[in-house]
Amino acid sequence: MADKNVNNAIDLSDLGLDTITETETEFSIGAMVTLRQLELHEGLNTYTQNAIRQAVCDIVGVQFRNMATVGGSIFGRFGFSDVLTMFLTLDCDVELFQGGIVSLEQFSQMKPDNDILVRIIVKKTPGQFVYDSMRNTRTDFPVIACGVSCVNEEYRFSIGARPGKALLLRDEEHILKDGLTENNIRNMSKWVAAHTPTDSNLRGSAKYRTHLIDVFVQRNLIQLRGE
Ligand SMILES: Cc1cc2nc3c(=O)[nH]c(=O)nc-3n(C[C@H](O)[C@H](O)[C@H](O)COP(=O)(O)OP(=O)(O)OC[C@H]3O[C@@H](n4cnc5c(N)ncnc54)[C@H](O)[C@@H]3O)c2cc1C
């Protein structure tokens, strides 16, 4: 429902980029892999303790997830993206046709250009992952998206739908250095909420989003602790 002109179209569908390859050390996810393939992939979901499934399962419906690609989702760097929010919690690189291999975190901050995302490389670095989002109705865009992980003993907090694009924070002040005690979890969630810029749109106010970040970081850390 727009009048944008497309001058060049590049079809990636015959390049064999529609598969997920798993080795002992990594997953190589082609740009044309669909969100449904992510949702159903046993290896990826075992490695992420089903966090990937949880991240994509409310995106519209199965027919839609059978078409939407991981390449389009990540390259778009959409503010509302559950996919970008989730992948930022992983030890993850993207392979660009011209730009080579860069970390997803770096890519997420780059300005959109005409490069092509070829694949996403997820390293099997030991870790724990939890993902959750708040939606006003189940298949709507998220009001807030929150991925929490502990990768190689480093805590990561990825907050999307702020409504700006996902932002990755780490425990810079070593609040969790003595473990996931009730007090540490509370202090950590308050710190993440205070350090994540939020804004208002028709789905929720900035203040509400900041409150949700506090709640979701707490819940996800409690789940990460194994409860
Ligand atoms: C109604 C609706 C609801 C949605 N809800 C959600 C939601 O709740 N959560 C969520 O995370 N997402 C949501 N999405 C986004 C969706 O999951 C897809 O990310 C999005 O539609 C992109 O789809 P696509 O893979 O067909 O990419 P396209 O639409 O084909 O591409 C998107 C953009 O990226 C470019 N592009 C595509 N592939 C590549 C590549 N390999 N290299 C370089 N550039 C590329 C295209 O040129 C285009 O500019 C929603 C989308 C719609 C339409």
PDB file of C-alpha atoms and ligand atoms in Angstrom:
ATOM      1  CA  MET A   1       0.000   0.000   0.000  1.00  0.00           C
ATOM      2  CA  ALA A   2       2.787   2.367  -0.996  1.00  0.00           C
ATOM      3  CA  ASP A   3       3.957   3.987  -4.183  1.00  0.00           C
ATOM      4  CA  LYS A   4       7.700   3.316  -3.862  1.00  0.00           C
ATOM      5  CA  ASN A   5       9.543   2.497  -7.113  1.00  0.00           C
ATOM      6  CA  VAL A   6      11.772  -0.568  -7.139  1.00  0.00           C
ATOM      7  CA  ASN A   7      14.512  -0.076  -9.742  1.00  0.00           C
ATOM      8  CA  ASN A   8      16.418  -3.310  -9.236  1.00  0.00           C
ATOM      9  CA  ALA A   9      15.107  -6.580  -7.887  1.00  0.00           C
ATOM     10  CA  ILE A  10      17.428  -9.448  -6.966  1.00  0.00           C
ATOM     11  CA  ASP A  11      15.978 -12.930  -6.607  1.00  0.00           C
ATOM     12  CA  LEU A  12      17.860 -14.991  -4.020  1.00  0.00           C
ATOM     13  CA  SER A  13      15.537 -17.959  -4.103  1.00  0.00           C
ATOM     14  CA  ASP A  14      17.638 -20.259  -6.342  1.00  0.00           C
ATOM     15  CA  LEU A  15      20.934 -19.875  -4.479  1.00  0.00           C
ATOM     16  CA  GLY A  16      20.464 -22.734  -2.070  1.00  0.00           C
ATOM     17  CA  LEU A  17      20.217 -20.322   0.879  1.00  0.00           C
ATOM     18  CA  ASP A  18      17.086 -21.952   2.240  1.00  0.00           C
ATOM     19  CA  THR A  19      18.749 -24.453   4.582  1.00  0.00           C
ATOM     20  CA  ILE A  20      20.113 -24.588   8.121  1.00  0.00           C
ATOM     21  CA  THR A  21      23.398 -26.471   8.383  1.00  0.00           C
ATOM     22  CA  GLU A  22      24.548 -27.669  11.789  1.00  0.00           C
ATOM     23  CA  THR A  23      28.142 -28.607  12.594  1.00  0.00           C
ATOM     24  CA  GLU A  24      29.782 -29.338  15.946  1.00  0.00           C
ATOM     25  CA  THR A  25      30.624 -25.667  16.425  1.00  0.00           C
ATOM     26  CA  GLU A  26      27.936 -23.612  14.668  1.00  0.00           C
ATOM     27  CA  PHE A  27      24.669 -23.273  12.809  1.00  0.00           C
ATOM     28  CA  SER A  28      24.816 -21.724   9.357  1.00  0.00           C
ATOM     29  CA  ILE A  29      21.396 -20.267   8.515  1.00  0.00           C
ATOM     30  CA  GLY A  30      20.856 -19.220   4.878  1.00  0.00           C
ATOM     31  CA  ALA A  31      19.154 -15.868   4.274  1.00  0.00           C
ATOM     32  CA  MET A  32      16.152 -17.535   2.613  1.00  0.00           C
ATOM     33  CA  VAL A  33      15.395 -19.804   5.571  1.00  0.00           C
ATOM     34  CA  THR A  34      11.851 -19.079   6.737  1.00  0.00           C
ATOM     35  CA  LEU A  35      10.749 -18.209  10.255  1.00  0.00           C
ATOM     36  CA  ARG A  36       8.830 -21.483  10.280  1.00  0.00           C
ATOM     37  CA  GLN A  37      12.070 -23.412   9.642  1.00  0.00           C
ATOM     38  CA  LEU A  38      13.619 -21.616  12.635  1.00  0.00           C
ATOM     39  CA  GLU A  39      10.603 -22.520  14.734  1.00  0.00           C
ATOM     40  CA  LEU A  40      10.795 -26.207  13.859  1.00  0.00           C
ATOM     41  CA  HIS A  41      14.565 -26.769  13.785  1.00  0.00           C
ATOM     42  CA  GLU A  42      15.394 -29.269  16.497  1.00  0.00           C
ATOM     43  CA  GLY A  43      19.103 -28.440  16.813  1.00  0.00           C
ATOM     44  CA  LEU A  44      18.566 -24.684  17.092  1.00  0.00           C
ATOM     45  CA  ASN A  45      15.789 -25.093  19.613  1.00  0.00           C
ATOM     46  CA  THR A  46      17.727 -27.595  21.680  1.00  0.00           C
ATOM     47  CA  TYR A  47      20.715 -25.229  21.738  1.00  0.00           C
ATOM     48  CA  THR A  48      18.541 -22.195  22.682  1.00  0.00           C
ATOM     49  CA  GLN A  49      16.262 -24.140  25.061  1.00  0.00           C
ATOM     50  CA  ASN A  50      13.323 -23.279  22.748  1.00  0.00           C
ATOM     51  CA  ALA A  51      13.939 -19.530  22.965  1.00  0.00           C
ATOM     52  CA  ILE A  52      13.975 -19.233  19.139  1.00  0.00           C
ATOM     53  CA  ARG A  53      10.639 -21.022  18.893  1.00  0.00           C
ATOM     54  CA  GLN A  54       9.244 -18.715  21.566  1.00  0.00           C
ATOM     55  CA  ALA A  55      10.524 -15.640  19.683  1.00  0.00           C
ATOM     56  CA  VAL A  56       8.819 -16.419  16.376  1.00  0.00           C
ATOM     57  CA  CYS A  57       5.707 -18.372  17.382  1.00  0.00           C
ATOM     58  CA  ASP A  58       3.462 -15.291  17.663  1.00  0.00           C
ATOM     59  CA  ILE A  59       4.497 -13.703  14.371  1.00  0.00           C
ATOM     60  CA  VAL A  60       1.149 -13.603  12.538  1.00  0.00           C
ATOM     61  CA  GLY A  61       0.475 -17.279  11.702  1.00  0.00           C
ATOM     62  CA  VAL A  62       1.977 -20.438  10.235  1.00  0.00           C
ATOM     63  CA  GLN A  63       1.235 -19.523   6.590  1.00  0.00           C
ATOM     64  CA  PHE A  64       3.007 -16.200   7.101  1.00  0.00           C
ATOM     65  CA  ARG A  65       5.992 -17.755   8.875  1.00  0.00           C
ATOM     66  CA  ASN A  66       6.303 -20.175   5.933  1.00  0.00           C
ATOM     67  CA  MET A  67       7.097 -17.152   3.727  1.00  0.00           C
ATOM     68  CA  ALA A  68       8.872 -14.549   5.867  1.00  0.00           C
ATOM     69  CA  THR A  69      12.635 -15.085   5.707  1.00  0.00           C
ATOM     70  CA  VAL A  70      15.330 -14.697   8.313  1.00  0.00           C
ATOM     71  CA  GLY A  71      17.379 -12.631   5.811  1.00  0.00           C
ATOM     72  CA  GLY A  72      14.563 -10.127   5.265  1.00  0.00           C
ATOM     73  CA  SER A  73      13.849  -9.993   8.988  1.00  0.00           C
ATOM     74  CA  ILE A  74      17.448  -9.335  10.044  1.00  0.00           C
ATOM     75  CA  PHE A  75      18.424  -7.111   7.094  1.00  0.00           C
ATOM     76  CA  GLY A  76      15.361  -4.923   7.692  1.00  0.00           C
ATOM     77  CA  ARG A  77      16.497  -4.160  11.278  1.00  0.00           C
ATOM     78  CA  PHE A  78      12.856  -3.387  12.033  1.00  0.00           C
ATOM     79  CA  GLY A  79      12.128  -1.808  15.408  1.00  0.00           C
ATOM     80  CA  PHE A  80       9.408  -4.356  16.164  1.00  0.00           C
ATOM     81  CA  SER A  81      11.555  -7.360  15.221  1.00  0.00           C
ATOM     82  CA  ASP A  82      11.349 -10.366  17.514  1.00  0.00           C
ATOM     83  CA  VAL A  83      13.885 -12.042  15.224  1.00  0.00           C
ATOM     84  CA  LEU A  84      16.591  -9.383  15.625  1.00  0.00           C
ATOM     85  CA  THR A  85      15.910  -9.166  19.374  1.00  0.00           C
ATOM     86  CA  MET A  86      16.337 -12.932  19.764  1.00  0.00           C
ATOM     87  CA  PHE A  87      19.440 -13.297  17.590  1.00  0.00           C
ATOM     88  CA  LEU A  88      21.206 -10.492  19.488  1.00  0.00           C
ATOM     89  CA  THR A  89      21.187 -12.687  22.591  1.00  0.00           C
ATOM     90  CA  LEU A  90      23.265 -15.310  20.700  1.00  0.00           C
ATOM     91  CA  ASP A  91      26.962 -15.387  19.833  1.00  0.00           C
ATOM     92  CA  CYS A  92      26.170 -14.564  16.259  1.00  0.00           C
ATOM     93  CA  ASP A  93      27.682 -13.129  13.039  1.00  0.00           C
ATOM     94  CA  VAL A  94      26.182 -12.216   9.699  1.00  0.00           C
ATOM     95  CA  GLU A  95      27.841 -12.849   6.345  1.00  0.00           C
ATOM     96  CA  LEU A  96      27.357  -9.980   3.896  1.00  0.00           C
ATOM     97  CA  PHE A  97      28.023 -10.458   0.182  1.00  0.00           C
ATOM     98  CA  GLN A  98      30.264  -7.383   0.031  1.00  0.00           C
ATOM     99  CA  GLY A  99      30.951  -6.574   3.680  1.00  0.00           C
ATOM    100  CA  GLY A 100      32.142 -10.049   4.702  1.00  0.00           C
ATOM    101  CA  ILE A 101      31.548 -11.415   8.179  1.00  0.00           C
ATOM    102  CA  VAL A 102      30.564  -8.938  10.914  1.00  0.00           C
ATOM    103  CA  SER A 103      29.040  -9.481  14.324  1.00  0.00           C
ATOM    104  CA  LEU A 104      25.255  -9.163  14.410  1.00  0.00           C
ATOM    105  CA  GLU A 105      25.615  -6.530  17.117  1.00  0.00           C
ATOM    106  CA  GLN A 106      27.777  -4.402  14.798  1.00  0.00           C
ATOM    107  CA  PHE A 107      25.475  -5.077  11.829  1.00  0.00           C
ATOM    108  CA  SER A 108      22.419  -4.014  13.828  1.00  0.00           C
ATOM    109  CA  GLN A 109      23.980  -0.574  14.261  1.00  0.00           C
ATOM    110  CA  MET A 110      25.070  -0.142  10.618  1.00  0.00           C
ATOM    111  CA  LYS A 111      23.063   2.107   8.296  1.00  0.00           C
ATOM    112  CA  PRO A 112      21.016   0.207   5.662  1.00  0.00           C
ATOM    113  CA  ASP A 113      22.860  -0.076   2.332  1.00  0.00           C
ATOM    114  CA  ASN A 114      22.631  -2.189  -0.829  1.00  0.00           C
ATOM    115  CA  ASP A 115      24.634  -5.159   0.447  1.00  0.00           C
ATOM    116  CA  ILE A 116      23.094  -8.631   0.549  1.00  0.00           C
ATOM    117  CA  LEU A 117      22.851 -10.731   3.658  1.00  0.00           C
ATOM    118  CA  VAL A 118      23.969 -14.229   2.682  1.00  0.00           C
ATOM    119  CA  ARG A 119      23.723 -16.158   5.932  1.00  0.00           C
ATOM    120  CA  ILE A 120      23.662 -15.923   9.700  1.00  0.00           C
ATOM    121  CA  ILE A 121      26.231 -17.845  11.698  1.00  0.00           C
ATOM    122  CA  VAL A 122      25.280 -18.854  15.218  1.00  0.00           C
ATOM    123  CA  LYS A 123      28.213 -20.183  17.234  1.00  0.00           C
ATOM    124  CA  LYS A 124      27.426 -22.954  19.671  1.00  0.00           C
ATOM    125  CA  THR A 125      28.998 -21.080  22.571  1.00  0.00           C
ATOM    126  CA  PRO A 126      27.700 -22.637  25.798  1.00  0.00           C
ATOM    127  CA  GLY A 127      24.806 -20.563  27.043  1.00  0.00           C
ATOM    128  CA  GLN A 128      21.295 -20.262  28.387  1.00  0.00           C
ATOM    129  CA  PHE A 129      18.583 -18.324  26.584  1.00  0.00           C
ATOM    130  CA  VAL A 130      15.127 -17.028  27.483  1.00  0.00           C
ATOM    131  CA  TYR A 131      12.809 -14.973  25.279  1.00  0.00           C
ATOM    132  CA  ASP A 132       9.451 -13.373  25.949  1.00  0.00           C
ATOM    133  CA  SER A 133       7.387 -10.531  24.591  1.00  0.00           C
ATOM    134  CA  MET A 134       4.349  -8.505  25.579  1.00  0.00           C
ATOM    135  CA  ARG A 135       1.614  -8.225  22.961  1.00  0.00           C
ATOM    136  CA  ASN A 136      -1.750  -6.499  23.284  1.00  0.00           C
ATOM    137  CA  THR A 137      -3.238  -9.342  21.287  1.00  0.00           C
ATOM    138  CA  ARG A 138      -1.430 -12.549  20.515  1.00  0.00           C
ATOM    139  CA  THR A 139      -0.373 -12.062  16.879  1.00  0.00           C
ATOM    140  CA  ASP A 140       0.058  -8.281  16.961  1.00  0.00           C
ATOM    141  CA  PHE A 141       3.480  -6.602  16.862  1.00  0.00           C
ATOM    142  CA  PRO A 142       5.123  -6.682  20.304  1.00  0.00           C
ATOM    143  CA  VAL A 143       4.779  -3.773  22.754  1.00  0.00           C
ATOM    144  CA  ILE A 144       8.116  -4.892  24.142  1.00  0.00           C
ATOM    145  CA  ALA A 145      10.388  -7.816  23.275  1.00  0.00           C
ATOM    146  CA  CYS A 146      12.948  -9.117  25.743  1.00  0.00           C
ATOM    147  CA  GLY A 147      15.665 -11.708  25.251  1.00  0.00           C
ATOM    148  CA  VAL A 148      18.021 -12.578  28.102  1.00  0.00           C
ATOM    149  CA  SER A 149      20.997 -14.884  27.842  1.00  0.00           C
ATOM    150  CA  CYS A 150      24.101 -15.958  29.671  1.00  0.00           C
ATOM    151  CA  VAL A 151      26.710 -16.784  27.018  1.00  0.00           C
ATOM    152  CA  ASN A 152      30.142 -17.863  28.187  1.00  0.00           C
ATOM    153  CA  GLU A 153      29.206 -16.540  31.639  1.00  0.00           C
ATOM    154  CA  GLU A 154      28.357 -13.106  30.214  1.00  0.00           C
ATOM    155  CA  TYR A 155      24.785 -11.865  30.754  1.00  0.00           C
ATOM    156  CA  ARG A 156      23.139 -10.191  27.760  1.00  0.00           C
ATOM    157  CA  PHE A 157      19.890  -8.257  27.643  1.00  0.00           C
ATOM    158  CA  SER A 158      18.332  -7.595  24.247  1.00  0.00           C
ATOM    159  CA  ILE A 159      15.352  -5.247  24.264  1.00  0.00           C
ATOM    160  CA  GLY A 160      13.306  -4.758  21.090  1.00  0.00           C
ATOM    161  CA  ALA A 161      10.122  -2.921  20.114  1.00  0.00           C
ATOM    162  CA  ARG A 162      11.162  -0.060  22.422  1.00  0.00           C
ATOM    163  CA  PRO A 163       9.709   0.847  19.793  1.00  0.00           C
ATOM    164  CA  GLY A 164      13.168   1.452  18.271  1.00  0.00           C
ATOM    165  CA  LYS A 165      15.251  -1.460  17.005  1.00  0.00           C
ATOM    166  CA  ALA A 166      16.652  -3.947  19.479  1.00  0.00           C
ATOM    167  CA  LEU A 167      19.398  -2.752  21.791  1.00  0.00           C
ATOM    168  CA  LEU A 168      21.882  -5.110  23.458  1.00  0.00           C
ATOM    169  CA  LEU A 169      23.055  -4.363  26.995  1.00  0.00           C
ATOM    170  CA  ARG A 170      25.496  -6.228  29.202  1.00  0.00           C
ATOM    171  CA  ASP A 171      25.976  -6.341  32.953  1.00  0.00           C
ATOM    172  CA  GLU A 172      28.555  -3.542  32.855  1.00  0.00           C
ATOM    173  CA  GLU A 173      28.387  -2.917  36.595  1.00  0.00           C
ATOM    174  CA  HIS A 174      28.736  -6.593  37.548  1.00  0.00           C
ATOM    175  CA  ILE A 175      25.435  -6.523  39.400  1.00  0.00           C
ATOM    176  CA  LEU A 176      25.046 -10.287  38.909  1.00  0.00           C
ATOM    177  CA  LYS A 177      28.614 -11.236  39.844  1.00  0.00           C
ATOM    178  CA  ASP A 178      27.441 -13.079  42.972  1.00  0.00           C
ATOM    179  CA  GLY A 179      24.718 -14.965  41.110  1.00  0.00           C
ATOM    180  CA  LEU A 180      20.995 -14.689  40.470  1.00  0.00           C
ATOM    181  CA  THR A 181      19.794 -13.829  43.972  1.00  0.00           C
ATOM    182  CA  GLU A 182      16.414 -12.099  44.393  1.00  0.00           C
ATOM    183  CA  ASN A 183      18.150  -8.837  45.183  1.00  0.00           C
ATOM    184  CA  ASN A 184      20.604  -9.015  42.289  1.00  0.00           C
ATOM    185  CA  ILE A 185      17.800  -9.818  39.853  1.00  0.00           C
ATOM    186  CA  ARG A 186      15.780  -6.820  41.071  1.00  0.00           C
ATOM    187  CA  ASN A 187      18.772  -4.498  40.805  1.00  0.00           C
ATOM    188  CA  MET A 188      19.672  -5.827  37.358  1.00  0.00           C
ATOM    189  CA  SER A 189      16.175  -5.400  35.933  1.00  0.00           C
ATOM    190  CA  LYS A 190      15.992  -1.850  37.308  1.00  0.00           C
ATOM    191  CA  TRP A 191      19.397  -1.083  35.741  1.00  0.00           C
ATOM    192  CA  VAL A 192      18.367  -2.445  32.319  1.00  0.00           C
ATOM    193  CA  ALA A 193      15.075  -0.515  32.451  1.00  0.00           C
ATOM    194  CA  ALA A 194      16.913   2.688  33.376  1.00  0.00           C
ATOM    195  CA  HIS A 195      19.476   2.273  30.564  1.00  0.00           C
ATOM    196  CA  THR A 196      17.092   1.381  27.728  1.00  0.00           C
ATOM    197  CA  PRO A 197      15.666   4.357  25.825  1.00  0.00           C
ATOM    198  CA  THR A 198      11.946   3.927  25.135  1.00  0.00           C
ATOM    199  CA  ASP A 199       9.362   5.920  23.234  1.00  0.00           C
ATOM    200  CA  SER A 200       5.593   6.028  22.833  1.00  0.00           C
ATOM    201  CA  ASN A 201       3.464   4.857  19.912  1.00  0.00           C
ATOM    202  CA  LEU A 202      -0.085   3.609  19.492  1.00  0.00           C
ATOM    203  CA  ARG A 203       0.743   0.298  21.244  1.00  0.00           C
ATOM    204  CA  GLY A 204       2.049   1.786  24.475  1.00  0.00           C
ATOM    205  CA  SER A 205       3.704   4.728  26.185  1.00  0.00           C
ATOM    206  CA  ALA A 206       7.412   5.082  26.912  1.00  0.00           C
ATOM    207  CA  LYS A 207       6.664   4.848  30.645  1.00  0.00           C
ATOM    208  CA  TYR A 208       4.698   1.612  30.211  1.00  0.00           C
ATOM    209  CA  ARG A 209       7.508   0.107  28.119  1.00  0.00           C
ATOM    210  CA  THR A 210      10.098   1.002  30.766  1.00  0.00           C
ATOM    211  CA  HIS A 211       7.904  -0.714  33.361  1.00  0.00           C
ATOM    212  CA  LEU A 212       7.565  -3.787  31.113  1.00  0.00           C
ATOM    213  CA  ILE A 213      11.344  -4.001  30.636  1.00  0.00           C
ATOM    214  CA  ASP A 214      11.794  -4.126  34.425  1.00  0.00           C
ATOM    215  CA  VAL A 215       9.171  -6.898  34.696  1.00  0.00           C
ATOM    216  CA  PHE A 216      10.377  -8.975  31.734  1.00  0.00           C
ATOM    217  CA  VAL A 217      14.075  -8.842  32.615  1.00  0.00           C
ATOM    218  CA  GLN A 218      13.153 -10.017  36.105  1.00  0.00           C
ATOM    219  CA  ARG A 219      10.944 -12.848  34.828  1.00  0.00           C
ATOM    220  CA  ASN A 220      13.495 -13.968  32.252  1.00  0.00           C
ATOM    221  CA  LEU A 221      16.330 -14.001  34.799  1.00  0.00           C
ATOM    222  CA  ILE A 222      14.185 -16.073  37.165  1.00  0.00           C
ATOM    223  CA  GLN A 223      13.547 -18.499  34.289  1.00  0.00           C
ATOM    224  CA  LEU A 224      17.255 -18.507  33.435  1.00  0.00           C
ATOM    225  CA  ARG A 225      17.920 -19.493  37.060  1.00  0.00           C
ATOM    226  CA  GLY A 226      15.862 -22.590  36.294  1.00  0.00           C
ATOM    227  CA  GLU A 227      12.492 -21.747  37.844  1.00  0.00           C
TER     228      GLU A 227
HETATM  229  C1  LIG B   1       1.507  -8.042   9.027  1.00  0.00           C
HETATM  230  C2  LIG B   1       2.905  -8.298   9.491  1.00  0.00           C
HETATM  231  C3  LIG B   1       3.129  -8.568  10.824  1.00  0.00           C
HETATM  232  C4  LIG B   1       4.424  -8.808  11.283  1.00  0.00           C
HETATM  233  N1  LIG B   1       4.637  -9.061  12.609  1.00  0.00           N
HETATM  234  C5  LIG B   1       5.889  -9.269  13.043  1.00  0.00           C
HETATM  235  C6  LIG B   1       6.146  -9.511  14.425  1.00  0.00           C
HETATM  236  O1  LIG B   1       5.261  -9.507  15.275  1.00  0.00           O
HETATM  237  N2  LIG B   1       7.424  -9.745  14.812  1.00  0.00           N
HETATM  238  C7  LIG B   1       8.470  -9.749  13.914  1.00  0.00           C
HETATM  239  O2  LIG B   1       9.613  -9.972  14.312  1.00  0.00           O
HETATM  240  N3  LIG B   1       8.255  -9.518  12.608  1.00  0.00           N
HETATM  241  C8  LIG B   1       6.998  -9.267  12.159  1.00  0.00           C
HETATM  242  N4  LIG B   1       6.797  -8.998  10.831  1.00  0.00           N
HETATM  243  C9  LIG B   1       7.971  -8.967   9.930  1.00  0.00           C
HETATM  244  C10 LIG B   1       8.184 -10.294   9.238  1.00  0.00           C
HETATM  245  O3  LIG B   1       8.508 -11.281  10.197  1.00  0.00           O
HETATM  246  C11 LIG B   1       9.334 -10.234   8.227  1.00  0.00           C
HETATM  247  O4  LIG B   1      10.522  -9.893   8.908  1.00  0.00           O
HETATM  248  C12 LIG B   1       9.150  -9.181   7.187  1.00  0.00           C
HETATM  249  O5  LIG B   1       7.839  -9.226   6.687  1.00  0.00           O
HETATM  250  C13 LIG B   1      10.180  -9.384   6.080  1.00  0.00           C
HETATM  251  O6  LIG B   1       9.687 -10.392   5.220  1.00  0.00           O
HETATM  252  P1  LIG B   1      10.517 -11.079   4.069  1.00  0.00           P
HETATM  253  O7  LIG B   1      11.419 -12.093   4.637  1.00  0.00           O
HETATM  254  O8  LIG B   1       9.558 -11.475   3.014  1.00  0.00           O
HETATM  255  O9  LIG B   1      11.483  -9.922   3.530  1.00  0.00           O
HETATM  256  P2  LIG B   1      11.213  -8.869   2.405  1.00  0.00           P
HETATM  257  O10 LIG B   1       9.956  -8.124   2.644  1.00  0.00           O
HETATM  258  O11 LIG B   1      11.415  -9.530   1.089  1.00  0.00           O
HETATM  259  O12 LIG B   1      12.476  -7.931   2.679  1.00  0.00           O
HETATM  260  C14 LIG B   1      12.502  -6.958   3.687  1.00  0.00           C
HETATM  261  C15 LIG B   1      13.596  -5.951   3.287  1.00  0.00           C
HETATM  262  O13 LIG B   1      14.897  -6.549   3.369  1.00  0.00           O
HETATM  263  C16 LIG B   1      15.490  -6.660   2.075  1.00  0.00           C
HETATM  264  N5  LIG B   1      16.058  -8.012   2.021  1.00  0.00           N
HETATM  265  C17 LIG B   1      15.412  -9.194   2.099  1.00  0.00           C
HETATM  266  N6  LIG B   1      16.270 -10.216   2.124  1.00  0.00           N
HETATM  267  C18 LIG B   1      17.507  -9.664   2.052  1.00  0.00           C
HETATM  268  C19 LIG B   1      18.819 -10.193   2.035  1.00  0.00           C
HETATM  269  N7  LIG B   1      19.056 -11.512   2.112  1.00  0.00           N
HETATM  270  N8  LIG B   1      19.853  -9.333   1.944  1.00  0.00           N
HETATM  271  C20 LIG B   1      19.636  -7.987   1.877  1.00  0.00           C
HETATM  272  N9  LIG B   1      18.402  -7.424   1.896  1.00  0.00           N
HETATM  273  C21 LIG B   1      17.370  -8.253   1.986  1.00  0.00           C
HETATM  274  C22 LIG B   1      14.384  -6.412   1.052  1.00  0.00           C
HETATM  275  O14 LIG B   1      14.871  -5.823  -0.096  1.00  0.00           O
HETATM  276  C23 LIG B   1      13.465  -5.464   1.822  1.00  0.00           C
HETATM  277  O15 LIG B   1      13.937  -4.152   1.776  1.00  0.00           O
HETATM  278  C24 LIG B   1       5.515  -8.765  10.368  1.00  0.00           C
HETATM  279  C25 LIG B   1       5.281  -8.486   9.013  1.00  0.00           C
HETATM  280  C26 LIG B   1       3.984  -8.248   8.570  1.00  0.00           C
HETATM  281  C27 LIG B   1       3.770  -7.960   7.108  1.00  0.00           C
END
